[in-house]
Amino acid sequence: GTAPEALPADLRGADGGRLRRGQAGDGLLDEVWGRFAEAVEPLRKEGRLGTVLFQFPPWFAPGSPAEAALEACAGRTEGWPIAVEFRHPGWWEAERADATHALLSALGASAVGTDMAQGLPSSLPPVVPVTRRSLAVVRFHGRSQAWGRGSKEDRFRYDYSAAELGARVPRLRHAAAQTDELHVLFNNCCADAAVRAAETMRELLTPPRR
């Protein structure tokens, strides 16, 4: 569900009970979507809308209801570049990965690959799927063992080593060869860790001068 406090102030009294159960009415959804579309329209009109990222929570598990929700998002954003990041590991498990790839491709959405701590119940595999020719996206969240629990600082406090980043370079290069653009984003956002990791990754991905 969505906390009413996350809505614009004039909409916080609408569908409060249903909202907490993830069942907001069509009227409220139409209004929220309309306001969001209005906000991004100037970027879209000027060709500066890189992508709209939909990040789905750990409870958003594979299945018919989730697929219907994805199709609804794609329908409301028709003509926009969109990317989808899952937080439920089931979407990219080996037996499901091909179906997830096909679903996002059919919706015209870029899959978001992730880098995070492995071995946790909520860990996503370190895949870099390419589902849309124009753009692939990878987000590096750090490898804190507190992922999925604790404070924001606990979850995202992590300094990548050059060796850890270098180990991901082959998969990033492979993805880049399949798409027009590859965006590599760092979400280990405590202090300047993300900036330093991005600088290191840029150096690793820059071809040596001859």
XYZ file of C-alpha atoms in Angstrom:
210
model
C 0.000 0.000 0.000
C 0.859 3.688 -0.209
C 0.903 6.018 2.780
C -1.609 8.850 2.303
C 1.179 11.255 3.341
C 2.941 10.447 0.065
C 0.109 12.008 -1.944
C -0.289 15.692 -2.798
C -1.833 17.474 0.188
C -5.220 18.008 -1.461
C -5.585 14.275 -2.219
C -4.625 12.811 1.147
C -8.196 12.320 2.303
C -9.197 10.331 -0.769
C -9.609 6.541 -0.553
C -7.530 6.400 2.643
C -8.536 2.910 3.758
C -8.368 1.377 0.303
C -5.080 3.128 -0.387
C -3.406 1.429 2.557
C -4.513 -1.929 1.146
C -3.119 -1.142 -2.292
C -6.608 -0.718 -3.735
C -6.854 2.954 -4.666
C -9.851 3.775 -6.827
C -9.579 4.577 -10.507
C -10.453 8.228 -9.920
C -7.538 8.757 -7.544
C -5.158 6.844 -9.808
C -6.228 8.906 -12.812
C -5.602 12.142 -10.909
C -2.159 11.099 -9.636
C -1.106 9.793 -13.039
C -2.363 12.958 -14.695
C -0.334 15.188 -12.406
C 2.779 13.081 -12.916
C 2.367 13.184 -16.692
C 1.978 16.959 -16.565
C 5.169 17.257 -14.520
C 7.331 15.257 -16.947
C 5.764 16.578 -20.146
C 8.247 19.480 -20.563
C 11.142 17.011 -20.497
C 9.412 14.632 -22.890
C 8.476 17.442 -25.270
C 12.079 18.663 -25.433
C 13.488 15.156 -25.930
C 15.241 15.242 -22.558
C 13.301 12.493 -20.796
C 15.940 9.756 -20.543
C 13.678 7.211 -18.886
C 11.036 6.920 -16.171
C 12.118 4.314 -13.624
C 9.502 2.128 -11.971
C 11.006 0.471 -8.883
C 8.768 -2.254 -7.478
C 9.029 -3.413 -3.832
C 9.951 -6.883 -2.529
C 6.300 -7.890 -2.177
C 5.750 -7.360 -5.931
C 6.206 -11.031 -6.812
C 5.911 -12.643 -10.255
C 2.385 -13.677 -11.196
C -0.743 -12.548 -12.993
C -1.596 -9.583 -10.690
C 1.919 -8.166 -11.044
C 1.893 -8.634 -14.808
C -1.445 -6.817 -15.003
C 0.014 -3.937 -12.965
C 3.011 -3.742 -15.304
C 0.747 -3.689 -18.337
C -1.299 -0.896 -16.746
C 1.868 1.148 -16.142
C 2.975 0.616 -19.727
C -0.458 1.654 -20.968
C -0.466 4.872 -18.958
C 3.068 5.747 -20.108
C 2.636 4.871 -23.775
C 5.195 6.797 -25.804
C 7.481 7.358 -22.802
C 10.822 5.599 -22.300
C 10.383 3.441 -19.190
C 12.614 1.171 -17.123
C 11.574 -1.441 -14.556
C 13.523 -2.482 -11.458
C 12.281 -5.412 -9.408
C 13.142 -5.969 -5.756
C 11.655 -9.488 -5.585
C 14.409 -11.939 -6.613
C 11.936 -14.304 -8.253
C 11.742 -12.199 -11.400
C 15.327 -12.985 -12.406
C 15.724 -16.510 -11.020
C 16.949 -18.909 -13.698
C 13.606 -20.626 -14.281
C 11.747 -17.307 -14.619
C 14.317 -15.037 -16.274
C 13.332 -15.764 -19.893
C 9.662 -15.034 -19.174
C 10.557 -11.783 -17.407
C 12.775 -10.771 -20.312
C 9.988 -11.481 -22.807
C 7.409 -9.599 -20.722
C 9.472 -6.429 -20.426
C 10.468 -6.580 -24.090
C 6.821 -6.835 -25.110
C 6.001 -3.820 -22.932
C 8.847 -1.809 -24.452
C 10.499 -1.395 -21.048
C 14.186 -1.423 -20.186
C 15.040 -3.994 -17.544
C 17.157 -2.657 -14.688
C 20.039 -4.883 -13.651
C 21.369 -4.566 -10.116
C 24.476 -5.090 -8.051
C 23.899 -5.813 -4.370
C 24.958 -8.119 -1.568
C 24.473 -11.780 -2.438
C 23.331 -14.593 -0.166
C 20.443 -12.697 1.433
C 16.785 -13.750 1.022
C 16.122 -10.573 -0.975
C 19.277 -10.698 -3.118
C 18.762 -10.311 -6.852
C 21.226 -12.133 -9.103
C 23.861 -9.890 -10.732
C 22.361 -10.094 -14.212
C 22.455 -7.280 -16.770
C 19.389 -7.959 -18.934
C 18.826 -5.976 -22.115
C 15.154 -5.803 -23.072
C 15.068 -2.574 -25.107
C 17.532 -1.700 -27.832
C 17.648 2.015 -27.051
C 18.613 1.783 -23.355
C 19.897 -0.601 -20.697
C 20.220 0.392 -17.031
C 22.251 -1.041 -14.150
C 22.048 0.243 -10.574
C 24.806 -0.489 -8.059
C 23.297 -0.453 -4.567
C 26.394 -1.448 -2.611
C 26.889 -4.797 -0.919
C 25.874 -4.113 2.653
C 24.694 -7.185 4.536
C 22.006 -4.936 6.054
C 20.186 -4.764 2.694
C 16.445 -5.018 3.269
C 16.605 -4.030 6.927
C 18.001 -1.348 9.206
C 18.310 2.334 8.459
C 18.993 3.879 5.079
C 22.579 4.408 6.188
C 22.891 0.730 7.137
C 21.507 -0.403 3.784
C 23.508 1.877 1.503
C 26.801 2.445 3.350
C 29.328 0.652 1.175
C 32.573 1.484 -0.584
C 33.219 -0.523 -3.737
C 36.780 -1.593 -4.381
C 38.266 -1.250 -7.849
C 38.468 -5.055 -8.021
C 34.748 -5.442 -7.266
C 33.822 -2.932 -9.942
C 36.285 -4.412 -12.425
C 34.671 -7.817 -12.053
C 31.413 -6.366 -13.381
C 32.991 -4.724 -16.431
C 32.689 -7.733 -18.814
C 28.926 -7.979 -18.267
C 28.539 -4.229 -18.668
C 30.485 -4.284 -21.926
C 28.367 -7.191 -23.162
C 25.184 -5.238 -22.403
C 26.575 -2.096 -24.026
C 27.193 -4.033 -27.236
C 23.485 -4.902 -27.386
C 22.051 -1.439 -26.815
C 22.412 2.137 -27.960
C 23.009 3.463 -24.439
C 24.005 1.870 -21.150
C 23.414 3.870 -17.971
C 25.353 2.742 -14.889
C 24.027 4.357 -11.700
C 25.390 4.197 -8.149
C 23.037 4.158 -5.175
C 25.597 3.569 -2.388
C 24.727 7.079 -1.353
C 26.449 7.625 1.995
C 28.970 10.495 1.893
C 30.826 10.513 -1.440
C 30.961 6.734 -1.977
C 28.723 6.823 -5.058
C 30.737 9.599 -6.707
C 34.025 7.807 -6.137
C 32.633 4.503 -7.395
C 31.278 6.194 -10.513
C 34.649 7.790 -11.208
C 36.382 4.433 -10.848
C 33.853 2.722 -13.102
C 34.273 5.412 -15.748
C 38.011 4.798 -15.734
C 37.492 1.046 -16.015
C 35.107 1.419 -18.937
C 37.198 3.996 -20.820
C 39.251 2.341 -23.586
C 42.998 2.913 -23.178
C 44.545 5.509 -25.469
C 46.798 4.206 -28.209
